mmCIF file of C-alpha atoms in Angstrom:
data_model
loop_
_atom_site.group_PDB
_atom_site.id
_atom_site.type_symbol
_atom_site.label_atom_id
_atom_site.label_comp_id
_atom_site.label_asym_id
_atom_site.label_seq_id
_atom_site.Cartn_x
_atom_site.Cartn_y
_atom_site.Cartn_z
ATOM 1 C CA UNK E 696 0.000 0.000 0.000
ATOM 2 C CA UNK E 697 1.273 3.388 -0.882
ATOM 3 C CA UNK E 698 2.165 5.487 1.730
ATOM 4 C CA UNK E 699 1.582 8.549 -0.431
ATOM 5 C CA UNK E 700 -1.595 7.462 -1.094
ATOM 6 C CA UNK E 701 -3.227 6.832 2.531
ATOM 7 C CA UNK E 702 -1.198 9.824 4.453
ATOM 8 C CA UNK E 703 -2.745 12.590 2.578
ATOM 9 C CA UNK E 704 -6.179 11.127 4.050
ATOM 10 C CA UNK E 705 -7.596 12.478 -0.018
ATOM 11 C CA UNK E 706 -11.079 11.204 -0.993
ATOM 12 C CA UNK E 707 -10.203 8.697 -2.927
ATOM 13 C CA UNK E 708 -12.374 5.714 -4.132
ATOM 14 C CA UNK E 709 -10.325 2.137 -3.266
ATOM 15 C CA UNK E 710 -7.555 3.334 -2.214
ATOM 16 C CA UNK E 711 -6.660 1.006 0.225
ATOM 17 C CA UNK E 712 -5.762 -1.107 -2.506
ATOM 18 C CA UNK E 713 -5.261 0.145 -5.790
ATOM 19 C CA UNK E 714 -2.405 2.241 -4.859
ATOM 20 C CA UNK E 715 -2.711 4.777 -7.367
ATOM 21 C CA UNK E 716 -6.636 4.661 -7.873
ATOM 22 C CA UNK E 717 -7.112 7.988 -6.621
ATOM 23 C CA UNK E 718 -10.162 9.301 -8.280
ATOM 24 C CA UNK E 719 -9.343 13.022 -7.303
ATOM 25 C CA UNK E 720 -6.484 15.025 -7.812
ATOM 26 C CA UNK E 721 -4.330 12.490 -10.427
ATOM 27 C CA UNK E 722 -1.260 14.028 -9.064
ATOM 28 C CA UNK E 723 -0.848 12.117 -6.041
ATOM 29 C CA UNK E 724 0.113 8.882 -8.444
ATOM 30 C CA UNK E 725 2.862 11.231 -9.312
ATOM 31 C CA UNK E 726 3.909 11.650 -6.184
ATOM 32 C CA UNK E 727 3.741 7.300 -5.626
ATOM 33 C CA UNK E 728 5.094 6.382 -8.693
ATOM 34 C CA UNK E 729 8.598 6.450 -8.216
ATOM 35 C CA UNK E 730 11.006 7.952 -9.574
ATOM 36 C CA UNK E 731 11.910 7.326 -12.980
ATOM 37 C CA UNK E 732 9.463 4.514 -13.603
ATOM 38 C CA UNK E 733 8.983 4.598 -17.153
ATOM 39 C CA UNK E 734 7.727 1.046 -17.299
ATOM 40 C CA UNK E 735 10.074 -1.024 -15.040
ATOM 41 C CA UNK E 736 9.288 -3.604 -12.992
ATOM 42 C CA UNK E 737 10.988 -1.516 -10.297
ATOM 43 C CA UNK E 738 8.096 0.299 -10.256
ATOM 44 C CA UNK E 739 6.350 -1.664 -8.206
ATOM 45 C CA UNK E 740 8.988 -2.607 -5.319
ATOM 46 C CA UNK E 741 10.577 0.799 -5.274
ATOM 47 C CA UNK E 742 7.721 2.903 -4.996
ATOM 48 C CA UNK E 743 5.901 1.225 -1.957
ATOM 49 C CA UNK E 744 8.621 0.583 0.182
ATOM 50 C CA UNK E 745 6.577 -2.012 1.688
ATOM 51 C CA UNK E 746 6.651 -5.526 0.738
ATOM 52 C CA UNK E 747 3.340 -6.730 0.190
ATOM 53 C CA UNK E 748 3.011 -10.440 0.503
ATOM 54 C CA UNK E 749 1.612 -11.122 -2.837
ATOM 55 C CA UNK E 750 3.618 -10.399 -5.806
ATOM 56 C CA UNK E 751 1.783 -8.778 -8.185
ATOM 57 C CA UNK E 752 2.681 -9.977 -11.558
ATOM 58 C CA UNK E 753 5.011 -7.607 -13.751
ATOM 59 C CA UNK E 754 2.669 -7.618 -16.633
ATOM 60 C CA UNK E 755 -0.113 -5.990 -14.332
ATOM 61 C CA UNK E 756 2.775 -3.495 -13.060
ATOM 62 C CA UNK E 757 2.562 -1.424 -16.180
ATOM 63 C CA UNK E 758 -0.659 -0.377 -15.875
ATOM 64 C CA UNK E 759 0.181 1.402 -13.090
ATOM 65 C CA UNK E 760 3.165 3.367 -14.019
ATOM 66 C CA UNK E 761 3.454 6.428 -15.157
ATOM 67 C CA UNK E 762 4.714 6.345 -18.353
ATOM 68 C CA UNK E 763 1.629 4.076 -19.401
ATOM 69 C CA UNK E 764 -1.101 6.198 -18.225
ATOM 70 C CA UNK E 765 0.725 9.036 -19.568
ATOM 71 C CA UNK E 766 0.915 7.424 -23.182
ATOM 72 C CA UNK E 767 -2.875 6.528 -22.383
ATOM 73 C CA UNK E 768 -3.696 9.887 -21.277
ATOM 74 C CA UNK E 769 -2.233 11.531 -24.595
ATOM 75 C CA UNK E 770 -4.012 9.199 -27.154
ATOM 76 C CA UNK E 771 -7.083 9.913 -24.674
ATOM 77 C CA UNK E 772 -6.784 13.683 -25.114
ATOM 78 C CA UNK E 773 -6.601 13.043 -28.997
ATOM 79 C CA UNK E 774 -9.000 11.151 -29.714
ATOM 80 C CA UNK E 775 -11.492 13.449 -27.930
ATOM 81 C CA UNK E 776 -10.154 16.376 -29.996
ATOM 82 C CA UNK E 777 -11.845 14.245 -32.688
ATOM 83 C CA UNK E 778 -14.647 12.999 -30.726
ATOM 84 C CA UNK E 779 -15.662 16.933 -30.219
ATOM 85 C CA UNK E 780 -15.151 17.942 -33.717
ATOM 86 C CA UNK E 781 -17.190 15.513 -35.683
ATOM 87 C CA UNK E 782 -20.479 15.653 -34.344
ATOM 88 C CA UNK E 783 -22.141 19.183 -34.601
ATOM 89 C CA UNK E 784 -22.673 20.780 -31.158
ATOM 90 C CA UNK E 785 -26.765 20.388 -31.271
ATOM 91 C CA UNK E 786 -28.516 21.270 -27.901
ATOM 92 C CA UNK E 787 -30.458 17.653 -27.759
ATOM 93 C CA UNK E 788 -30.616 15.362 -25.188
ATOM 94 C CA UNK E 789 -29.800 12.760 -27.323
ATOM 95 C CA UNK E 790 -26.827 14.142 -28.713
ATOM 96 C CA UNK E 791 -25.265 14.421 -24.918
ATOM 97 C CA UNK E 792 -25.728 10.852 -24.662
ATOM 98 C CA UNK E 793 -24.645 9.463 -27.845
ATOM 99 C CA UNK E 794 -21.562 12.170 -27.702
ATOM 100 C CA UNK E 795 -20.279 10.224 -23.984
ATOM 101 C CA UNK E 796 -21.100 7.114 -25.636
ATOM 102 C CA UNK E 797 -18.445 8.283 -28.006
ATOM 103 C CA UNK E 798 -16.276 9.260 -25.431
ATOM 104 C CA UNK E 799 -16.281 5.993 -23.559
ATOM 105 C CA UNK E 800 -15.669 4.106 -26.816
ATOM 106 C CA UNK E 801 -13.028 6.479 -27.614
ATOM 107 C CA UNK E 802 -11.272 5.737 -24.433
ATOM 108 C CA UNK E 803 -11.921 1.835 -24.638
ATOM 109 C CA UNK E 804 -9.921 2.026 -28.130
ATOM 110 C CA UNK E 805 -7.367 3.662 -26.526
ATOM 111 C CA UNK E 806 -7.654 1.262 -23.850
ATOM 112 C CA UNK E 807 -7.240 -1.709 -26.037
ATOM 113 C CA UNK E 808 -4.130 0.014 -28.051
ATOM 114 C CA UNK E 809 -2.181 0.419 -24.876
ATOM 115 C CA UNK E 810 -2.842 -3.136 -23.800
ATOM 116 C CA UNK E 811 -1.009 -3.899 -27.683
ATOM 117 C CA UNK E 812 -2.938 -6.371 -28.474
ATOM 118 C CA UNK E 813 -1.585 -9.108 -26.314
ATOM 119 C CA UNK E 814 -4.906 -9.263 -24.244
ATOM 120 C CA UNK E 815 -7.786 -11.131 -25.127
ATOM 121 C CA UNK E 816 -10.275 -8.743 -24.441
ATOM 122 C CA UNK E 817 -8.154 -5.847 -26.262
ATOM 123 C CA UNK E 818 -8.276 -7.094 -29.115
ATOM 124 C CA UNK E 819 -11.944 -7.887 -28.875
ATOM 125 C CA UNK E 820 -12.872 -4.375 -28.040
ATOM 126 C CA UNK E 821 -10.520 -3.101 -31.157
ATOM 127 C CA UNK E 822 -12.221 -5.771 -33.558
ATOM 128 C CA UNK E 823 -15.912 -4.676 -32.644
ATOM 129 C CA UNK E 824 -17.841 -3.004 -30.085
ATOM 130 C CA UNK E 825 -21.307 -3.677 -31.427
ATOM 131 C CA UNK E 826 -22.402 -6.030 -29.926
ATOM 132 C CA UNK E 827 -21.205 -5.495 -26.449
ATOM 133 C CA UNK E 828 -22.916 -2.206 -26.268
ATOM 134 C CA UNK E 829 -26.497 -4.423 -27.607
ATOM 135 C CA UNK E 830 -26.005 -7.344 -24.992
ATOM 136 C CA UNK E 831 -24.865 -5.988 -22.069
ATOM 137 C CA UNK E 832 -28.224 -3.883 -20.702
ATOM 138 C CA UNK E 833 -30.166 -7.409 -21.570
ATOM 139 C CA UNK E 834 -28.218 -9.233 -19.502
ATOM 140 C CA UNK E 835 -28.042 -6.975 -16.187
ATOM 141 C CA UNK E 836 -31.838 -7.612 -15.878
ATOM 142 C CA UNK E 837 -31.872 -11.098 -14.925
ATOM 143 C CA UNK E 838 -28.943 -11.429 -13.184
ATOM 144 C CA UNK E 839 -29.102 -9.714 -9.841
ATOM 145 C CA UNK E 840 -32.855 -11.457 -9.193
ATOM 146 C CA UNK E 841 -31.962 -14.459 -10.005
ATOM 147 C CA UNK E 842 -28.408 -15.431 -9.302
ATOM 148 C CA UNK E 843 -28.405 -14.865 -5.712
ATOM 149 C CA UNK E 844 -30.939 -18.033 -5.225
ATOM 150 C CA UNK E 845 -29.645 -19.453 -7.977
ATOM 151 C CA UNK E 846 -26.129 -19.370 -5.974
ATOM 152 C CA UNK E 847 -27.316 -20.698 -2.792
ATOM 153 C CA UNK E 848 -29.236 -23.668 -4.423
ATOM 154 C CA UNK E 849 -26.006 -24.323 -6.529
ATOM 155 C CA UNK E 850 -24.057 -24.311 -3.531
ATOM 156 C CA UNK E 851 -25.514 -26.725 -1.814
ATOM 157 C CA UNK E 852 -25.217 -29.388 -4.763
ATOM 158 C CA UNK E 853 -21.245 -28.512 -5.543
ATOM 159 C CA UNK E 854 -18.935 -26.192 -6.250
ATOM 160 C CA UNK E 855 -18.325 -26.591 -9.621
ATOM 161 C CA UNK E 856 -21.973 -25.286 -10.633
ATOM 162 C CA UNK E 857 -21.503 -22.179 -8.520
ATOM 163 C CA UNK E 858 -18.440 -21.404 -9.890
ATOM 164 C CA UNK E 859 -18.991 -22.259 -13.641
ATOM 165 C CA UNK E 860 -22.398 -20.164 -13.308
ATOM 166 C CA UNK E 861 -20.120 -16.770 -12.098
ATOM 167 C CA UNK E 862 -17.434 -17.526 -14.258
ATOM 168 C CA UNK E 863 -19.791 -17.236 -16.885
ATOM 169 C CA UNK E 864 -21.301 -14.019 -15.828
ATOM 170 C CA UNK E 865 -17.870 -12.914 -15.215
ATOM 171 C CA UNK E 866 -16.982 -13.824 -19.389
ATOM 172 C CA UNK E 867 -19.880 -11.731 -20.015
ATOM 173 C CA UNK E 868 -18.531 -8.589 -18.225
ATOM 174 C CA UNK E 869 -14.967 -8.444 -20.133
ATOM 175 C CA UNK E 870 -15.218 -8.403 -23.727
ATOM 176 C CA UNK E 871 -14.195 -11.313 -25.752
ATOM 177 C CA UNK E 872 -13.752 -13.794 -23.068
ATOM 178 C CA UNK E 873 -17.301 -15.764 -23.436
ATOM 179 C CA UNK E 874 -15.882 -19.018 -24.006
ATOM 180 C CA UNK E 875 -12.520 -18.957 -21.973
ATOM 181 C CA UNK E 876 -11.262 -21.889 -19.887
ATOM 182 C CA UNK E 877 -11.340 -20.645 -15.779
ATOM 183 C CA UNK E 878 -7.239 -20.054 -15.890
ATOM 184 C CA UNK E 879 -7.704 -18.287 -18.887
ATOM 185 C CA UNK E 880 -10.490 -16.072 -18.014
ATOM 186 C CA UNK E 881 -8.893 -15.363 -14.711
ATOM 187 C CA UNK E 882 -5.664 -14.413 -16.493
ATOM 188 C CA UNK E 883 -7.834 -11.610 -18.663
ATOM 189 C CA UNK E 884 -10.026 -10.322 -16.096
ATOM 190 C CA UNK E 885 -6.952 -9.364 -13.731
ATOM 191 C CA UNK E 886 -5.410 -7.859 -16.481
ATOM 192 C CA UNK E 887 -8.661 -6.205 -17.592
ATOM 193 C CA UNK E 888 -9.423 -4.521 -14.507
ATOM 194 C CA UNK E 889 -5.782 -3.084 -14.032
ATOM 195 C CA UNK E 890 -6.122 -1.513 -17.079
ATOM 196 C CA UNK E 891 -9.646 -0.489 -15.905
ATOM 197 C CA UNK E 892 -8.247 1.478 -13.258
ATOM 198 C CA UNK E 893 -6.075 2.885 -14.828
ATOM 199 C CA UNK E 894 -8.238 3.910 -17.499
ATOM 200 C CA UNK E 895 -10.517 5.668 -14.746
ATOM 201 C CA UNK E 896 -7.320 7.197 -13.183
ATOM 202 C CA UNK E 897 -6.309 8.673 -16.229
ATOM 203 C CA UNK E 898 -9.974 10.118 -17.025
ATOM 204 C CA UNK E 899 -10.254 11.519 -13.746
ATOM 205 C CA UNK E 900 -6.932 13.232 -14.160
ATOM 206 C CA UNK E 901 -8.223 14.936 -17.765
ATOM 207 C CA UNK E 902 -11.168 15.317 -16.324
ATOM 208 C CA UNK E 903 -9.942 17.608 -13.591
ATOM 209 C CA UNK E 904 -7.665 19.071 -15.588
ATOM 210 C CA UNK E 905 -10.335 20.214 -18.517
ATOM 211 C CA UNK E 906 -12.316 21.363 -15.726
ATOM 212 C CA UNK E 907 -9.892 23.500 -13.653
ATOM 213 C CA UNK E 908 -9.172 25.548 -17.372
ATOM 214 C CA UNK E 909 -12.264 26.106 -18.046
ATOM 215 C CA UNK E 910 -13.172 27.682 -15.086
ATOM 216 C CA UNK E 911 -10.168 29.587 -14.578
ATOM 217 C CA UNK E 912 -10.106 30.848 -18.688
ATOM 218 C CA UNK E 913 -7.178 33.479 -17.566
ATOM 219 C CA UNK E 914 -3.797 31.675 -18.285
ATOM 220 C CA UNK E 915 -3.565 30.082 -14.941
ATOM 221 C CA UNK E 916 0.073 29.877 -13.618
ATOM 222 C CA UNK E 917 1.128 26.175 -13.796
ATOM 223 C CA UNK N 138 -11.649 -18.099 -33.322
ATOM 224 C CA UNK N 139 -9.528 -19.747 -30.680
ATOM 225 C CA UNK N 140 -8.235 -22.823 -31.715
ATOM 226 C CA UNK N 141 -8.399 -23.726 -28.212
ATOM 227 C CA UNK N 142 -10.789 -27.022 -27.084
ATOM 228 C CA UNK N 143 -13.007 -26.214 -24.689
ATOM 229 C CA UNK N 144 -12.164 -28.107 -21.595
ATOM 230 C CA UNK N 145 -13.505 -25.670 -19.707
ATOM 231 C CA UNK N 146 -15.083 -28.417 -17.152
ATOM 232 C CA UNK N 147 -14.082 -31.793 -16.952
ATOM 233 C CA UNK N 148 -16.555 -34.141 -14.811
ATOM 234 C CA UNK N 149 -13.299 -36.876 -14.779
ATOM 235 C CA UNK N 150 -10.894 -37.292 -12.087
ATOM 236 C CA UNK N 151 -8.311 -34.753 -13.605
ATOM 237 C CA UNK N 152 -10.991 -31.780 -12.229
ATOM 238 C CA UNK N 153 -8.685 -32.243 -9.298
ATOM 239 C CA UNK N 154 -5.853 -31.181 -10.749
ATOM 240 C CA UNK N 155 -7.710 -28.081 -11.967
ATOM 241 C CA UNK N 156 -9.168 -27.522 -8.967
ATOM 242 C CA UNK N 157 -5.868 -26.569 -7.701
ATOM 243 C CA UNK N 158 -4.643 -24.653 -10.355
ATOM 244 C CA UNK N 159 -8.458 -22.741 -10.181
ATOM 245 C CA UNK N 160 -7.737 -21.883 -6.520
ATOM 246 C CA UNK N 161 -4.159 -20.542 -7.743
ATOM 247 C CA UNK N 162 -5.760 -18.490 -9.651
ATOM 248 C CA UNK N 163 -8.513 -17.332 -7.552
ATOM 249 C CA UNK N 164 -5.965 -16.061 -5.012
ATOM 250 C CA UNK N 165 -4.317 -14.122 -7.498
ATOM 251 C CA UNK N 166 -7.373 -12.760 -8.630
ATOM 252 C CA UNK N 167 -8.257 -11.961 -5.069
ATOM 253 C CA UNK N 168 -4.793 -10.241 -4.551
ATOM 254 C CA UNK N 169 -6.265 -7.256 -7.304
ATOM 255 C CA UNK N 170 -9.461 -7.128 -5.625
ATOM 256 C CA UNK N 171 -9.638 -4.077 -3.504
ATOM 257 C CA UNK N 172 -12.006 -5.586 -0.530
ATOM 258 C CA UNK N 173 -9.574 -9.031 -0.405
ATOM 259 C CA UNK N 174 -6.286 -6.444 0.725
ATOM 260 C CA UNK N 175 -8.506 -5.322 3.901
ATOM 261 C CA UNK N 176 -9.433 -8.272 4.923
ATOM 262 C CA UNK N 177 -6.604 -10.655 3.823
ATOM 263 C CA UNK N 178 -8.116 -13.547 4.857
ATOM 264 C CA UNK N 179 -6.723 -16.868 3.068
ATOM 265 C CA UNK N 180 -10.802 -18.767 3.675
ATOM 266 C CA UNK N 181 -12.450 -16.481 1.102
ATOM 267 C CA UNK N 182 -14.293 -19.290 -1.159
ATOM 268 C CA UNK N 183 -13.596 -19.155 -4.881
ATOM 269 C CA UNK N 184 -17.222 -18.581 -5.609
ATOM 270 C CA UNK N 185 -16.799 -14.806 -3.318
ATOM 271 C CA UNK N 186 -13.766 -14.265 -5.245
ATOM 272 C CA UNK N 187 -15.874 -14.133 -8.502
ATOM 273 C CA UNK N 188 -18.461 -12.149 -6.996
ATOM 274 C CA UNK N 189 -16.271 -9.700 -5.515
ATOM 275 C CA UNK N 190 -14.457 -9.301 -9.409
ATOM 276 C CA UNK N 191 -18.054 -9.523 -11.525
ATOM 277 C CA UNK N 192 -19.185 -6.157 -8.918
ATOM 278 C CA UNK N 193 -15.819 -4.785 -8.903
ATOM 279 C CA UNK N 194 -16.106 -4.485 -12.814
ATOM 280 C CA UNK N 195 -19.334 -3.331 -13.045
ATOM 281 C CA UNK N 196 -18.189 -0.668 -10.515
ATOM 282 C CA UNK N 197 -15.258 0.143 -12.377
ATOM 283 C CA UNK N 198 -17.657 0.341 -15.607
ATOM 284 C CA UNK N 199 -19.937 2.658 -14.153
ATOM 285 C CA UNK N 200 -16.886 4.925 -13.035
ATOM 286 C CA UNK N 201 -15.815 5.010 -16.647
ATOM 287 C CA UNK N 202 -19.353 5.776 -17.907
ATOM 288 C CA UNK N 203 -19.918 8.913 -15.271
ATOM 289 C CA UNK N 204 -16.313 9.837 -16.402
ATOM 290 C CA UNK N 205 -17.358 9.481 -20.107
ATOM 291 C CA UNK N 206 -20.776 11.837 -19.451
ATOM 292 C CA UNK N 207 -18.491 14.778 -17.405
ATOM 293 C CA UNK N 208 -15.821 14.505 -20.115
ATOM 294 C CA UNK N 209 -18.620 15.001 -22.595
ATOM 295 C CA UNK N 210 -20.231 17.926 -21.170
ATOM 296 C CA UNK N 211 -16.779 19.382 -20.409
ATOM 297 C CA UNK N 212 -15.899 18.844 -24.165
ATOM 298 C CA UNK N 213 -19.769 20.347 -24.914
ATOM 299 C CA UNK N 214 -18.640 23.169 -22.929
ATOM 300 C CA UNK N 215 -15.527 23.929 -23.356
ATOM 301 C CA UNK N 216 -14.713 25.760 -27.243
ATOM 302 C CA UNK N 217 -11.631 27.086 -26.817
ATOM 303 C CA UNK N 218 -8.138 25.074 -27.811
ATOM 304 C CA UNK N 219 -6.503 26.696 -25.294
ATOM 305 C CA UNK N 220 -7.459 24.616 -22.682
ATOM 306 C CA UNK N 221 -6.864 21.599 -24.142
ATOM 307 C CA UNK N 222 -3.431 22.650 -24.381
ATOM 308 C CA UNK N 223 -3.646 23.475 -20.737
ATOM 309 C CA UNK N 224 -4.847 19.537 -20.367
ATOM 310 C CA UNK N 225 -1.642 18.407 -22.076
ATOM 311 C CA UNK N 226 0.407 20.699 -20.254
ATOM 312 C CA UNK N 227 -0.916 19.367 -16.822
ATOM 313 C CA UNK N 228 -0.483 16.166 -17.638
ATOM 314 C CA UNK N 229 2.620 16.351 -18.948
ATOM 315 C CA UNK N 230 3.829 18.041 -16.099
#
């Protein structure tokens, strides 16, 4: 746990555990990520001082560096240059919510670049978005009625049931991983949700950022 | 198309030997799990461990999606290129 992180007491949404996943004020992962991380595996042992117990795997390390969300970040702040171009700036309701459905596929594809394709679910989001966006309202209906009796019946008669029946719903969540074995689906899903946070790290930060210069228009000294 | 076979669940006596490797895995996955670093107790069932990850992520995508709206209505809002060159600046910082 980052000692940045938990001393300056800031509101900040898991941060017992995410070390970096502070959802205001994206400086403070400057002031926890060490150094000169610019990718290294060192990033992770230097910057904590603490040993943690578990080892977090190297390949889940980059997402939290700085030099990743920064490259993130940059393509981020590009692509919604374009987003706000293209679309004409029409007062409708409709338009607001097609224009930050825009902007959250424009930061999933920038998502799925920085991952380089190595990921499973990367490379689904980069092939085709489609049908995600379709599927996924239908299936949060029926899922939080029935699968908590559905659990504890399941439970009872093994564990393999219970398991298979979440690790389904869990294949759902990340895209392309429907038909994954368990070890691979695990595999994607850790990686997934690292990049996830940092994803909502680095959208906080521009976030913050595009909101402290436009209230302040006045060149504000930085 | 993976041109992996699904062996996703074997009923046969080598589900043992998956079972362990599953459990690995689960305590891996519990290691990112915010909740599991508070607690960091080793009898957290495999089954919790996938609960705990399927909320997480839907947590996490609801974050993105709130992000996505208050980007938008910043970008709405915002006209001049000025500040987006004061974005890049304070990120770059």
């Amino acid at each position: 746990m980052r000692a940045v992180a938990r001393s300056d007491g800031s509101h900040a949404i898991w941060t017992e555990a995410s070390e970096g996943f502070v959802s205001e004020g994206g400086r403070l992962w400057f002031g926890m990520a060490i150094s000169n991380a610019e990718g290294e595996s060192a990033a992770k042992e230097g910057g904590g001082g603490r040993k943690r117990k578990r080892r977090e795997e190297p390949s889940l390390a980059k997402w939290r560096t700085q030099g990743e969300q920064r490259t993130y970040s940059t393509k981020l702040v590009e692509a919604l240059r374009r987003v706000r171009r293209s679309p004409p700036s029409g007062a409708t309701a409709t338009t607001d919510h097609a224009r930050s459905r825009a902007v959250r596929e424009a930061a999933d594809r920038a998502l799925a670049v920085a991952a380089r394709g190595r990921t499973r679910w990367s490379r689904a989001i980069l092939s085709g978005r489609t049908l995600k966006r379709r599927i996924r309202p239908s299936c949060f209906r029926p899922k939080p009625v029935g699968s908590s009796a559905a659990a504890r019946a399941a439970a009872e008669r093994g564990k393999p049931a219970t398991l298979e029946k979440k690790a389904r719903v869990l294949g759902r969540l990340v895209p392309g991983c429907r038909k994954l074995s368990l070890p691979t689906l695990l595999e994607e899903v850790s990686d997934y949700i690292a990049a996830l946070e940092m994803q909502v790290r680095a959208m906080s930060a521009i976030a913050d950022a595009l909101s402290a210069a436009s209230s302040a228009p006045a060149a504000e000294p930085m | 198309m993976s041109s992996r076979r699904p062996r996703s669940w074997q009923p046969s006596s080598a589900s043992r030997i998956t079972d362990e490797q599953i459990n690995d895995l689960v305590s891996k996955l519990q290691a990112v799990l915010p909740e599991a670093r508070i607690r960091r107790s080793d009898r957290v069932s495999a089954a919790k461990v996938l609960q705990e990850t399927c909320n997480y992520i839907r947590s996490l995508h609801r974050e993105v999606d709130d992000l996505s709206e208050r980007l938008s209505e910043l970008l709405a809002s915002t006209e001049s290129s000025s500040a987006q060159a004061a974005i890049i600046r304070s990120l770059l910082m």
